[in-house]
JSON list of C-alpha atoms in Angstrom, two decimals:
[
{"chain": "A", "resi": 1, "resn": "UNK", "atom": "CA", "xyz": [-0.74, 1.58, -16.26]},
{"chain": "A", "resi": 2, "resn": "UNK", "atom": "CA", "xyz": [-1.86, -0.79, -19.02]},
{"chain": "A", "resi": 3, "resn": "UNK", "atom": "CA", "xyz": [-2.86, -4.43, -18.79]},
{"chain": "A", "resi": 4, "resn": "UNK", "atom": "CA", "xyz": [0.04, -6.84, -19.26]},
{"chain": "A", "resi": 5, "resn": "UNK", "atom": "CA", "xyz": [0.56, -10.38, -20.48]},
{"chain": "A", "resi": 6, "resn": "UNK", "atom": "CA", "xyz": [3.29, -12.65, -19.15]},
{"chain": "A", "resi": 7, "resn": "UNK", "atom": "CA", "xyz": [4.82, -15.88, -20.39]},
{"chain": "A", "resi": 8, "resn": "UNK", "atom": "CA", "xyz": [7.67, -18.19, -19.46]},
{"chain": "A", "resi": 9, "resn": "UNK", "atom": "CA", "xyz": [10.38, -18.36, -22.12]},
{"chain": "A", "resi": 10, "resn": "UNK", "atom": "CA", "xyz": [13.62, -20.29, -22.62]},
{"chain": "A", "resi": 11, "resn": "UNK", "atom": "CA", "xyz": [16.65, -18.48, -24.02]},
{"chain": "A", "resi": 12, "resn": "UNK", "atom": "CA", "xyz": [19.57, -20.39, -25.56]},
{"chain": "A", "resi": 13, "resn": "UNK", "atom": "CA", "xyz": [22.95, -19.24, -24.25]},
{"chain": "A", "resi": 14, "resn": "UNK", "atom": "CA", "xyz": [26.50, -20.47, -24.78]},
{"chain": "A", "resi": 15, "resn": "UNK", "atom": "CA", "xyz": [26.24, -22.26, -21.43]},
{"chain": "A", "resi": 16, "resn": "UNK", "atom": "CA", "xyz": [22.80, -23.83, -21.75]},
{"chain": "A", "resi": 17, "resn": "UNK", "atom": "CA", "xyz": [19.21, -22.66, -21.65]},
{"chain": "A", "resi": 18, "resn": "UNK", "atom": "CA", "xyz": [18.24, -19.75, -19.41]},
{"chain": "A", "resi": 19, "resn": "UNK", "atom": "CA", "xyz": [14.67, -19.78, -18.16]},
{"chain": "A", "resi": 20, "resn": "UNK", "atom": "CA", "xyz": [13.11, -16.32, -18.07]},
{"chain": "A", "resi": 21, "resn": "UNK", "atom": "CA", "xyz": [9.93, -14.37, -17.42]},
{"chain": "A", "resi": 22, "resn": "UNK", "atom": "CA", "xyz": [8.68, -12.19, -20.26]},
{"chain": "A", "resi": 23, "resn": "UNK", "atom": "CA", "xyz": [5.99, -9.56, -19.68]},
{"chain": "A", "resi": 24, "resn": "UNK", "atom": "CA", "xyz": [4.63, -6.91, -22.02]},
{"chain": "A", "resi": 25, "resn": "UNK", "atom": "CA", "xyz": [1.53, -4.79, -22.62]},
{"chain": "A", "resi": 26, "resn": "UNK", "atom": "CA", "xyz": [-1.43, -7.01, -23.43]},
{"chain": "A", "resi": 27, "resn": "UNK", "atom": "CA", "xyz": [-2.06, -5.42, -26.83]},
{"chain": "A", "resi": 28, "resn": "UNK", "atom": "CA", "xyz": [1.03, -7.30, -28.15]},
{"chain": "A", "resi": 29, "resn": "UNK", "atom": "CA", "xyz": [2.33, -4.23, -29.94]},
{"chain": "A", "resi": 30, "resn": "UNK", "atom": "CA", "xyz": [6.14, -3.89, -30.18]},
{"chain": "A", "resi": 31, "resn": "UNK", "atom": "CA", "xyz": [7.54, -1.84, -27.30]},
{"chain": "A", "resi": 32, "resn": "UNK", "atom": "CA", "xyz": [10.97, -0.65, -26.12]},
{"chain": "A", "resi": 33, "resn": "UNK", "atom": "CA", "xyz": [12.83, -3.50, -24.46]},
{"chain": "A", "resi": 34, "resn": "UNK", "atom": "CA", "xyz": [13.95, -3.67, -20.86]},
{"chain": "A", "resi": 35, "resn": "UNK", "atom": "CA", "xyz": [16.32, -6.26, -19.38]},
{"chain": "A", "resi": 36, "resn": "UNK", "atom": "CA", "xyz": [15.56, -6.70, -15.68]},
{"chain": "A", "resi": 37, "resn": "UNK", "atom": "CA", "xyz": [18.39, -8.11, -13.56]},
{"chain": "A", "resi": 38, "resn": "UNK", "atom": "CA", "xyz": [17.42, -9.91, -10.37]},
{"chain": "A", "resi": 39, "resn": "UNK", "atom": "CA", "xyz": [18.69, -9.50, -6.86]},
{"chain": "A", "resi": 40, "resn": "UNK", "atom": "CA", "xyz": [20.47, -12.38, -5.13]},
{"chain": "A", "resi": 41, "resn": "UNK", "atom": "CA", "xyz": [17.22, -14.13, -4.19]},
{"chain": "A", "resi": 42, "resn": "UNK", "atom": "CA", "xyz": [16.34, -14.57, -7.84]},
{"chain": "A", "resi": 43, "resn": "UNK", "atom": "CA", "xyz": [13.12, -14.62, -9.85]},
{"chain": "A", "resi": 44, "resn": "UNK", "atom": "CA", "xyz": [10.12, -15.10, -7.56]},
{"chain": "A", "resi": 45, "resn": "UNK", "atom": "CA", "xyz": [6.58, -13.72, -7.26]},
{"chain": "A", "resi": 46, "resn": "UNK", "atom": "CA", "xyz": [7.56, -10.29, -5.95]},
{"chain": "A", "resi": 47, "resn": "UNK", "atom": "CA", "xyz": [10.28, -9.74, -8.53]},
{"chain": "A", "resi": 48, "resn": "UNK", "atom": "CA", "xyz": [7.85, -10.78, -11.26]},
{"chain": "A", "resi": 49, "resn": "UNK", "atom": "CA", "xyz": [5.36, -8.23, -9.93]},
{"chain": "A", "resi": 50, "resn": "UNK", "atom": "CA", "xyz": [8.04, -5.56, -10.31]},
{"chain": "A", "resi": 51, "resn": "UNK", "atom": "CA", "xyz": [8.59, -6.63, -13.92]},
{"chain": "A", "resi": 52, "resn": "UNK", "atom": "CA", "xyz": [4.81, -6.45, -14.41]},
{"chain": "A", "resi": 53, "resn": "UNK", "atom": "CA", "xyz": [4.73, -2.89, -13.15]},
{"chain": "A", "resi": 54, "resn": "UNK", "atom": "CA", "xyz": [7.51, -1.87, -15.50]},
{"chain": "A", "resi": 55, "resn": "UNK", "atom": "CA", "xyz": [5.74, -3.53, -18.44]},
{"chain": "A", "resi": 56, "resn": "UNK", "atom": "CA", "xyz": [2.56, -1.73, -17.48]},
{"chain": "A", "resi": 57, "resn": "UNK", "atom": "CA", "xyz": [4.38, 1.55, -18.10]},
{"chain": "A", "resi": 58, "resn": "UNK", "atom": "CA", "xyz": [4.79, 0.55, -21.74]},
{"chain": "A", "resi": 59, "resn": "UNK", "atom": "CA", "xyz": [7.80, -1.76, -22.03]},
{"chain": "A", "resi": 60, "resn": "UNK", "atom": "CA", "xyz": [8.56, -5.35, -23.00]},
{"chain": "A", "resi": 61, "resn": "UNK", "atom": "CA", "xyz": [10.50, -6.70, -20.03]},
{"chain": "A", "resi": 62, "resn": "UNK", "atom": "CA", "xyz": [12.70, -9.78, -19.77]},
{"chain": "A", "resi": 63, "resn": "UNK", "atom": "CA", "xyz": [13.57, -11.12, -16.31]},
{"chain": "A", "resi": 64, "resn": "UNK", "atom": "CA", "xyz": [16.07, -13.98, -16.75]},
{"chain": "A", "resi": 65, "resn": "UNK", "atom": "CA", "xyz": [17.21, -16.47, -14.17]},
{"chain": "A", "resi": 66, "resn": "UNK", "atom": "CA", "xyz": [20.89, -15.55, -14.09]},
{"chain": "A", "resi": 67, "resn": "UNK", "atom": "CA", "xyz": [21.66, -18.67, -12.05]},
{"chain": "A", "resi": 68, "resn": "UNK", "atom": "CA", "xyz": [20.39, -20.93, -14.86]},
{"chain": "A", "resi": 69, "resn": "UNK", "atom": "CA", "xyz": [23.62, -22.97, -14.86]},
{"chain": "A", "resi": 70, "resn": "UNK", "atom": "CA", "xyz": [22.44, -24.43, -11.56]},
{"chain": "A", "resi": 71, "resn": "UNK", "atom": "CA", "xyz": [18.92, -25.21, -12.76]},
{"chain": "A", "resi": 72, "resn": "UNK", "atom": "CA", "xyz": [15.62, -23.50, -13.34]},
{"chain": "A", "resi": 73, "resn": "UNK", "atom": "CA", "xyz": [14.36, -20.89, -10.88]},
{"chain": "A", "resi": 74, "resn": "UNK", "atom": "CA", "xyz": [14.13, -21.06, -7.97]},
{"chain": "A", "resi": 75, "resn": "UNK", "atom": "CA", "xyz": [17.58, -22.51, -7.47]},
{"chain": "A", "resi": 76, "resn": "UNK", "atom": "CA", "xyz": [16.97, -22.32, -3.71]},
{"chain": "A", "resi": 77, "resn": "UNK", "atom": "CA", "xyz": [13.71, -22.88, -1.89]},
{"chain": "A", "resi": 78, "resn": "UNK", "atom": "CA", "xyz": [12.73, -19.56, -0.34]},
{"chain": "A", "resi": 79, "resn": "UNK", "atom": "CA", "xyz": [9.92, -18.63, 2.03]},
{"chain": "A", "resi": 80, "resn": "UNK", "atom": "CA", "xyz": [7.22, -16.20, 0.95]},
{"chain": "A", "resi": 81, "resn": "UNK", "atom": "CA", "xyz": [8.80, -13.58, 3.25]},
{"chain": "A", "resi": 82, "resn": "UNK", "atom": "CA", "xyz": [12.59, -13.73, 3.05]},
{"chain": "A", "resi": 83, "resn": "UNK", "atom": "CA", "xyz": [14.20, -12.83, 6.37]},
{"chain": "A", "resi": 84, "resn": "UNK", "atom": "CA", "xyz": [17.93, -13.69, 6.60]},
{"chain": "A", "resi": 85, "resn": "UNK", "atom": "CA", "xyz": [17.78, -12.94, 10.32]},
{"chain": "A", "resi": 86, "resn": "UNK", "atom": "CA", "xyz": [15.35, -15.79, 10.79]},
{"chain": "A", "resi": 87, "resn": "UNK", "atom": "CA", "xyz": [17.46, -18.26, 8.81]},
{"chain": "A", "resi": 88, "resn": "UNK", "atom": "CA", "xyz": [21.21, -17.92, 9.41]},
{"chain": "A", "resi": 89, "resn": "UNK", "atom": "CA", "xyz": [21.86, -20.66, 6.84]},
{"chain": "A", "resi": 90, "resn": "UNK", "atom": "CA", "xyz": [20.34, -18.68, 3.97]},
{"chain": "A", "resi": 91, "resn": "UNK", "atom": "CA", "xyz": [23.49, -16.77, 3.03]},
{"chain": "A", "resi": 92, "resn": "UNK", "atom": "CA", "xyz": [25.66, -19.78, 3.74]},
{"chain": "A", "resi": 93, "resn": "UNK", "atom": "CA", "xyz": [23.77, -21.45, 0.89]},
{"chain": "A", "resi": 94, "resn": "UNK", "atom": "CA", "xyz": [23.31, -18.39, -1.31]},
{"chain": "A", "resi": 95, "resn": "UNK", "atom": "CA", "xyz": [26.75, -16.80, -1.02]},
{"chain": "A", "resi": 96, "resn": "UNK", "atom": "CA", "xyz": [28.62, -19.37, -3.13]},
{"chain": "A", "resi": 97, "resn": "UNK", "atom": "CA", "xyz": [25.91, -19.16, -5.80]},
{"chain": "A", "resi": 98, "resn": "UNK", "atom": "CA", "xyz": [26.24, -15.39, -6.08]},
{"chain": "A", "resi": 99, "resn": "UNK", "atom": "CA", "xyz": [30.03, -15.38, -6.03]},
{"chain": "A", "resi": 100, "resn": "UNK", "atom": "CA", "xyz": [30.14, -18.20, -8.57]},
{"chain": "A", "resi": 101, "resn": "UNK", "atom": "CA", "xyz": [28.58, -16.06, -11.31]},
{"chain": "A", "resi": 102, "resn": "UNK", "atom": "CA", "xyz": [31.55, -14.50, -13.10]},
{"chain": "A", "resi": 103, "resn": "UNK", "atom": "CA", "xyz": [31.67, -11.31, -15.17]},
{"chain": "A", "resi": 104, "resn": "UNK", "atom": "CA", "xyz": [32.56, -13.41, -18.21]},
{"chain": "A", "resi": 105, "resn": "UNK", "atom": "CA", "xyz": [29.45, -15.55, -17.73]},
{"chain": "A", "resi": 106, "resn": "UNK", "atom": "CA", "xyz": [27.31, -12.45, -17.25]},
{"chain": "A", "resi": 107, "resn": "UNK", "atom": "CA", "xyz": [28.58, -10.91, -20.49]},
{"chain": "A", "resi": 108, "resn": "UNK", "atom": "CA", "xyz": [28.05, -14.12, -22.48]},
{"chain": "A", "resi": 109, "resn": "UNK", "atom": "CA", "xyz": [24.52, -14.39, -21.15]},
{"chain": "A", "resi": 110, "resn": "UNK", "atom": "CA", "xyz": [23.84, -10.71, -21.83]},
{"chain": "A", "resi": 111, "resn": "UNK", "atom": "CA", "xyz": [24.72, -11.25, -25.47]},
{"chain": "A", "resi": 112, "resn": "UNK", "atom": "CA", "xyz": [22.09, -14.01, -25.65]},
{"chain": "A", "resi": 113, "resn": "UNK", "atom": "CA", "xyz": [19.45, -11.98, -23.84]},
{"chain": "A", "resi": 114, "resn": "UNK", "atom": "CA", "xyz": [19.99, -8.94, -26.06]},
{"chain": "A", "resi": 115, "resn": "UNK", "atom": "CA", "xyz": [19.90, -11.02, -29.23]},
{"chain": "A", "resi": 116, "resn": "UNK", "atom": "CA", "xyz": [16.69, -12.67, -28.09]},
{"chain": "A", "resi": 117, "resn": "UNK", "atom": "CA", "xyz": [15.07, -9.30, -27.37]},
{"chain": "A", "resi": 118, "resn": "UNK", "atom": "CA", "xyz": [16.19, -7.91, -30.73]},
{"chain": "A", "resi": 119, "resn": "UNK", "atom": "CA", "xyz": [14.57, -10.86, -32.51]},
{"chain": "A", "resi": 120, "resn": "UNK", "atom": "CA", "xyz": [11.31, -10.69, -30.57]},
{"chain": "A", "resi": 121, "resn": "UNK", "atom": "CA", "xyz": [8.23, -9.32, -32.39]},
{"chain": "A", "resi": 122, "resn": "UNK", "atom": "CA", "xyz": [7.26, -7.72, -29.08]},
{"chain": "A", "resi": 123, "resn": "UNK", "atom": "CA", "xyz": [10.16, -5.24, -29.14]},
{"chain": "A", "resi": 124, "resn": "UNK", "atom": "CA", "xyz": [10.86, -2.24, -31.32]},
{"chain": "A", "resi": 125, "resn": "UNK", "atom": "CA", "xyz": [14.12, -1.95, -33.21]},
{"chain": "A", "resi": 126, "resn": "UNK", "atom": "CA", "xyz": [16.84, -0.10, -31.37]},
{"chain": "A", "resi": 127, "resn": "UNK", "atom": "CA", "xyz": [18.65, -0.12, -28.05]},
{"chain": "A", "resi": 128, "resn": "UNK", "atom": "CA", "xyz": [17.41, -1.45, -24.73]},
{"chain": "A", "resi": 129, "resn": "UNK", "atom": "CA", "xyz": [17.34, -0.30, -21.12]},
{"chain": "A", "resi": 130, "resn": "UNK", "atom": "CA", "xyz": [18.64, -2.20, -18.10]},
{"chain": "A", "resi": 131, "resn": "UNK", "atom": "CA", "xyz": [17.65, -2.15, -14.47]},
{"chain": "A", "resi": 132, "resn": "UNK", "atom": "CA", "xyz": [19.27, -4.19, -11.72]},
{"chain": "A", "resi": 133, "resn": "UNK", "atom": "CA", "xyz": [18.82, -4.72, -7.99]},
{"chain": "A", "resi": 134, "resn": "UNK", "atom": "CA", "xyz": [21.41, -5.71, -5.41]},
{"chain": "A", "resi": 135, "resn": "UNK", "atom": "CA", "xyz": [23.81, -7.93, -7.39]},
{"chain": "A", "resi": 136, "resn": "UNK", "atom": "CA", "xyz": [21.81, -7.01, -10.50]},
{"chain": "A", "resi": 137, "resn": "UNK", "atom": "CA", "xyz": [23.32, -3.52, -10.42]},
{"chain": "A", "resi": 138, "resn": "UNK", "atom": "CA", "xyz": [26.72, -5.11, -11.06]},
{"chain": "A", "resi": 139, "resn": "UNK", "atom": "CA", "xyz": [25.26, -7.16, -13.89]},
{"chain": "A", "resi": 140, "resn": "UNK", "atom": "CA", "xyz": [23.81, -4.02, -15.45]},
{"chain": "A", "resi": 141, "resn": "UNK", "atom": "CA", "xyz": [27.23, -2.36, -15.40]},
{"chain": "A", "resi": 142, "resn": "UNK", "atom": "CA", "xyz": [29.00, -5.35, -16.95]},
{"chain": "A", "resi": 143, "resn": "UNK", "atom": "CA", "xyz": [26.30, -5.56, -19.63]},
{"chain": "A", "resi": 144, "resn": "UNK", "atom": "CA", "xyz": [26.40, -1.84, -20.43]},
{"chain": "A", "resi": 145, "resn": "UNK", "atom": "CA", "xyz": [30.19, -1.99, -20.77]},
{"chain": "A", "resi": 146, "resn": "UNK", "atom": "CA", "xyz": [30.16, -5.08, -22.95]},
{"chain": "A", "resi": 147, "resn": "UNK", "atom": "CA", "xyz": [27.36, -3.86, -25.23]},
{"chain": "A", "resi": 148, "resn": "UNK", "atom": "CA", "xyz": [27.63, -0.07, -25.54]},
{"chain": "A", "resi": 149, "resn": "UNK", "atom": "CA", "xyz": [25.95, -0.16, -28.95]},
{"chain": "A", "resi": 150, "resn": "UNK", "atom": "CA", "xyz": [22.86, -1.91, -27.53]},
{"chain": "A", "resi": 151, "resn": "UNK", "atom": "CA", "xyz": [22.26, -0.23, -24.17]},
{"chain": "A", "resi": 152, "resn": "UNK", "atom": "CA", "xyz": [20.73, 3.25, -24.09]},
{"chain": "A", "resi": 153, "resn": "UNK", "atom": "CA", "xyz": [20.10, 3.47, -20.35]},
{"chain": "A", "resi": 154, "resn": "UNK", "atom": "CA", "xyz": [20.99, 1.50, -17.25]},
{"chain": "A", "resi": 155, "resn": "UNK", "atom": "CA", "xyz": [19.91, 1.80, -13.64]},
{"chain": "A", "resi": 156, "resn": "UNK", "atom": "CA", "xyz": [20.96, 0.12, -10.43]},
{"chain": "A", "resi": 157, "resn": "UNK", "atom": "CA", "xyz": [19.35, 0.17, -7.00]},
{"chain": "A", "resi": 158, "resn": "UNK", "atom": "CA", "xyz": [20.91, -0.79, -3.67]},
{"chain": "A", "resi": 159, "resn": "UNK", "atom": "CA", "xyz": [23.78, -2.32, -5.58]},
{"chain": "A", "resi": 160, "resn": "UNK", "atom": "CA", "xyz": [26.72, -3.73, -3.66]},
{"chain": "A", "resi": 161, "resn": "UNK", "atom": "CA", "xyz": [30.45, -4.04, -4.42]},
{"chain": "A", "resi": 162, "resn": "UNK", "atom": "CA", "xyz": [30.30, -1.59, -7.31]},
{"chain": "A", "resi": 163, "resn": "UNK", "atom": "CA", "xyz": [33.81, -0.15, -6.87]},
{"chain": "A", "resi": 164, "resn": "UNK", "atom": "CA", "xyz": [36.14, -2.62, -5.20]},
{"chain": "A", "resi": 165, "resn": "UNK", "atom": "CA", "xyz": [39.86, -3.31, -5.61]},
{"chain": "A", "resi": 166, "resn": "UNK", "atom": "CA", "xyz": [39.13, -6.44, -7.64]},
{"chain": "A", "resi": 167, "resn": "UNK", "atom": "CA", "xyz": [40.49, -6.50, -11.20]},
{"chain": "A", "resi": 168, "resn": "UNK", "atom": "CA", "xyz": [36.98, -7.07, -12.54]},
{"chain": "A", "resi": 169, "resn": "UNK", "atom": "CA", "xyz": [35.22, -4.51, -10.34]},
{"chain": "A", "resi": 170, "resn": "UNK", "atom": "CA", "xyz": [32.12, -3.14, -12.13]},
{"chain": "A", "resi": 171, "resn": "UNK", "atom": "CA", "xyz": [33.28, 0.49, -11.96]},
{"chain": "A", "resi": 172, "resn": "UNK", "atom": "CA", "xyz": [36.12, -0.37, -14.33]},
{"chain": "A", "resi": 173, "resn": "UNK", "atom": "CA", "xyz": [33.54, -0.72, -17.13]},
{"chain": "A", "resi": 174, "resn": "UNK", "atom": "CA", "xyz": [32.98, 3.05, -17.11]},
{"chain": "A", "resi": 175, "resn": "UNK", "atom": "CA", "xyz": [35.28, 3.93, -20.07]},
{"chain": "A", "resi": 176, "resn": "UNK", "atom": "CA", "xyz": [33.28, 1.57, -22.31]},
{"chain": "A", "resi": 177, "resn": "UNK", "atom": "CA", "xyz": [29.80, 2.74, -21.30]},
{"chain": "A", "resi": 178, "resn": "UNK", "atom": "CA", "xyz": [27.79, 5.05, -23.56]},
{"chain": "A", "resi": 179, "resn": "UNK", "atom": "CA", "xyz": [24.40, 4.67, -21.83]},
{"chain": "A", "resi": 180, "resn": "UNK", "atom": "CA", "xyz": [22.90, 7.21, -19.46]},
{"chain": "A", "resi": 181, "resn": "UNK", "atom": "CA", "xyz": [22.99, 5.77, -15.95]},
{"chain": "A", "resi": 182, "resn": "UNK", "atom": "CA", "xyz": [21.11, 6.22, -12.69]},
{"chain": "A", "resi": 183, "resn": "UNK", "atom": "CA", "xyz": [22.07, 4.66, -9.37]},
{"chain": "A", "resi": 184, "resn": "UNK", "atom": "CA", "xyz": [20.07, 4.85, -6.16]},
{"chain": "A", "resi": 185, "resn": "UNK", "atom": "CA", "xyz": [22.39, 3.77, -3.37]},
{"chain": "A", "resi": 186, "resn": "UNK", "atom": "CA", "xyz": [21.15, 2.58, 0.00]},
{"chain": "A", "resi": 187, "resn": "UNK", "atom": "CA", "xyz": [22.23, 4.76, 2.89]},
{"chain": "A", "resi": 188, "resn": "UNK", "atom": "CA", "xyz": [22.62, 1.75, 5.18]},
{"chain": "A", "resi": 189, "resn": "UNK", "atom": "CA", "xyz": [24.59, -0.71, 3.06]},
{"chain": "A", "resi": 190, "resn": "UNK", "atom": "CA", "xyz": [27.69, -2.54, 4.31]},
{"chain": "A", "resi": 191, "resn": "UNK", "atom": "CA", "xyz": [28.26, -3.84, 0.77]},
{"chain": "A", "resi": 192, "resn": "UNK", "atom": "CA", "xyz": [28.68, -0.29, -0.56]},
{"chain": "A", "resi": 193, "resn": "UNK", "atom": "CA", "xyz": [30.48, 1.92, 2.02]},
{"chain": "A", "resi": 194, "resn": "UNK", "atom": "CA", "xyz": [30.97, 5.65, 1.40]},
{"chain": "A", "resi": 195, "resn": "UNK", "atom": "CA", "xyz": [34.44, 5.21, -0.06]},
{"chain": "A", "resi": 196, "resn": "UNK", "atom": "CA", "xyz": [33.04, 2.90, -2.75]},
{"chain": "A", "resi": 197, "resn": "UNK", "atom": "CA", "xyz": [30.20, 5.31, -3.49]},
{"chain": "A", "resi": 198, "resn": "UNK", "atom": "CA", "xyz": [32.76, 8.08, -4.06]},
{"chain": "A", "resi": 199, "resn": "UNK", "atom": "CA", "xyz": [35.05, 5.86, -6.14]},
{"chain": "A", "resi": 200, "resn": "UNK", "atom": "CA", "xyz": [32.14, 4.74, -8.28]},
{"chain": "A", "resi": 201, "resn": "UNK", "atom": "CA", "xyz": [30.91, 8.27, -8.98]},
{"chain": "A", "resi": 202, "resn": "UNK", "atom": "CA", "xyz": [34.45, 9.45, -9.71]},
{"chain": "A", "resi": 203, "resn": "UNK", "atom": "CA", "xyz": [34.93, 6.65, -12.26]},
{"chain": "A", "resi": 204, "resn": "UNK", "atom": "CA", "xyz": [31.74, 7.55, -14.11]},
{"chain": "A", "resi": 205, "resn": "UNK", "atom": "CA", "xyz": [32.64, 11.24, -14.10]},
{"chain": "A", "resi": 206, "resn": "UNK", "atom": "CA", "xyz": [36.19, 10.62, -15.32]},
{"chain": "A", "resi": 207, "resn": "UNK", "atom": "CA", "xyz": [34.87, 8.48, -18.19]},
{"chain": "A", "resi": 208, "resn": "UNK", "atom": "CA", "xyz": [32.35, 11.13, -19.23]},
{"chain": "A", "resi": 209, "resn": "UNK", "atom": "CA", "xyz": [29.36, 8.87, -18.55]},
{"chain": "A", "resi": 210, "resn": "UNK", "atom": "CA", "xyz": [26.05, 10.72, -18.22]},
{"chain": "A", "resi": 211, "resn": "UNK", "atom": "CA", "xyz": [24.93, 9.70, -14.78]},
{"chain": "A", "resi": 212, "resn": "UNK", "atom": "CA", "xyz": [23.09, 10.48, -11.59]},
{"chain": "A", "resi": 213, "resn": "UNK", "atom": "CA", "xyz": [24.09, 8.83, -8.32]},
{"chain": "A", "resi": 214, "resn": "UNK", "atom": "CA", "xyz": [21.93, 9.46, -5.25]},
{"chain": "A", "resi": 215, "resn": "UNK", "atom": "CA", "xyz": [22.04, 8.09, -1.72]},
{"chain": "A", "resi": 216, "resn": "UNK", "atom": "CA", "xyz": [18.58, 7.32, -0.36]},
{"chain": "A", "resi": 217, "resn": "UNK", "atom": "CA", "xyz": [18.74, 8.62, 3.20]},
{"chain": "A", "resi": 218, "resn": "UNK", "atom": "CA", "xyz": [17.76, 6.07, 5.81]},
{"chain": "A", "resi": 219, "resn": "UNK", "atom": "CA", "xyz": [17.18, 3.29, 3.27]},
{"chain": "A", "resi": 220, "resn": "UNK", "atom": "CA", "xyz": [18.65, -0.16, 3.85]},
{"chain": "A", "resi": 221, "resn": "UNK", "atom": "CA", "xyz": [20.20, -2.50, 1.33]},
{"chain": "A", "resi": 222, "resn": "UNK", "atom": "CA", "xyz": [17.23, -4.14, -0.38]},
{"chain": "A", "resi": 223, "resn": "UNK", "atom": "CA", "xyz": [14.85, -1.21, 0.07]},
{"chain": "A", "resi": 224, "resn": "UNK", "atom": "CA", "xyz": [12.84, -2.05, -3.08]},
{"chain": "A", "resi": 225, "resn": "UNK", "atom": "CA", "xyz": [12.06, -5.62, -2.04]},
{"chain": "A", "resi": 226, "resn": "UNK", "atom": "CA", "xyz": [8.70, -5.81, -0.24]},
{"chain": "A", "resi": 227, "resn": "UNK", "atom": "CA", "xyz": [9.12, -9.50, 0.54]},
{"chain": "A", "resi": 228, "resn": "UNK", "atom": "CA", "xyz": [12.08, -8.74, 2.84]},
{"chain": "A", "resi": 229, "resn": "UNK", "atom": "CA", "xyz": [12.52, -6.80, 6.11]},
{"chain": "A", "resi": 230, "resn": "UNK", "atom": "CA", "xyz": [14.61, -4.14, 4.29]},
{"chain": "A", "resi": 231, "resn": "UNK", "atom": "CA", "xyz": [11.65, -2.77, 2.36]},
{"chain": "A", "resi": 232, "resn": "UNK", "atom": "CA", "xyz": [11.13, 1.00, 2.50]},
{"chain": "A", "resi": 233, "resn": "UNK", "atom": "CA", "xyz": [7.97, 2.20, 0.76]},
{"chain": "A", "resi": 234, "resn": "UNK", "atom": "CA", "xyz": [9.12, 5.80, 0.31]},
{"chain": "A", "resi": 235, "resn": "UNK", "atom": "CA", "xyz": [12.49, 4.75, -1.10]},
{"chain": "A", "resi": 236, "resn": "UNK", "atom": "CA", "xyz": [10.80, 2.22, -3.35]},
{"chain": "A", "resi": 237, "resn": "UNK", "atom": "CA", "xyz": [8.45, 4.82, -4.85]},
{"chain": "A", "resi": 238, "resn": "UNK", "atom": "CA", "xyz": [11.41, 7.17, -5.31]},
{"chain": "A", "resi": 239, "resn": "UNK", "atom": "CA", "xyz": [13.17, 4.39, -7.20]},
{"chain": "A", "resi": 240, "resn": "UNK", "atom": "CA", "xyz": [10.18, 3.91, -9.51]},
{"chain": "A", "resi": 241, "resn": "UNK", "atom": "CA", "xyz": [10.01, 7.62, -10.30]},
{"chain": "A", "resi": 242, "resn": "UNK", "atom": "CA", "xyz": [13.74, 7.75, -11.08]},
{"chain": "A", "resi": 243, "resn": "UNK", "atom": "CA", "xyz": [13.66, 4.59, -13.20]},
{"chain": "A", "resi": 244, "resn": "UNK", "atom": "CA", "xyz": [10.68, 5.65, -15.29]},
{"chain": "A", "resi": 245, "resn": "UNK", "atom": "CA", "xyz": [12.15, 9.11, -15.82]},
{"chain": "A", "resi": 246, "resn": "UNK", "atom": "CA", "xyz": [15.37, 7.53, -17.08]},
{"chain": "A", "resi": 247, "resn": "UNK", "atom": "CA", "xyz": [13.48, 5.29, -19.48]},
{"chain": "A", "resi": 248, "resn": "UNK", "atom": "CA", "xyz": [11.44, 8.18, -20.84]},
{"chain": "A", "resi": 249, "resn": "UNK", "atom": "CA", "xyz": [14.67, 10.00, -21.68]},
{"chain": "A", "resi": 250, "resn": "UNK", "atom": "CA", "xyz": [16.12, 6.89, -23.32]},
{"chain": "A", "resi": 251, "resn": "UNK", "atom": "CA", "xyz": [13.12, 6.14, -25.51]}
]
């Protein structure tokens, strides 16, 4: 792992300015670009440390605040250790924020993020990779479908609601996706029951998308997030190995 340098940046979008965290190897040389999509809790110290680790593997990583329409991160005050069981009001406050982010907004923002990365002197010319966590897995799918010419690889970990009956369900993007994809599903995840896992994999297969979908046995939704009770060290390290392997193939 190499030393990294991080800065706060503001990205103009059609719907206002998105605040973001940019991190890259400290030598300032252009590197392949990665767009890092947050979980529902948003940009915070632990998520930034994940972006740092990815940058340390040789990438320029952008972690935007996807809730920027509601203000700069954090849009909700969160404790250092986030335990929904200890605060039953957390999801009462967070749920409407998550559900209020539409696929159309995600795709408009993605266009701005990708343009910004393409213009940055810290990125090499060419396509980018995506990784997303929890709700971020959905965002990665919508982005890969909307920008097939810009996305070489996309990954999602403990993603929820990937293959629902909704008319804008993320799995319906499959026919438009050209990227190679990897998804590490949580074994214990009410937001992604077995029937959705099967429907999601079937959609990718039918569309001819190069993909790997794995269920992490015993892992709970949120298994990569060490600032929550769902964290699973073994599953987290498995996720890092899979993500970095995917990126090596893409670049």
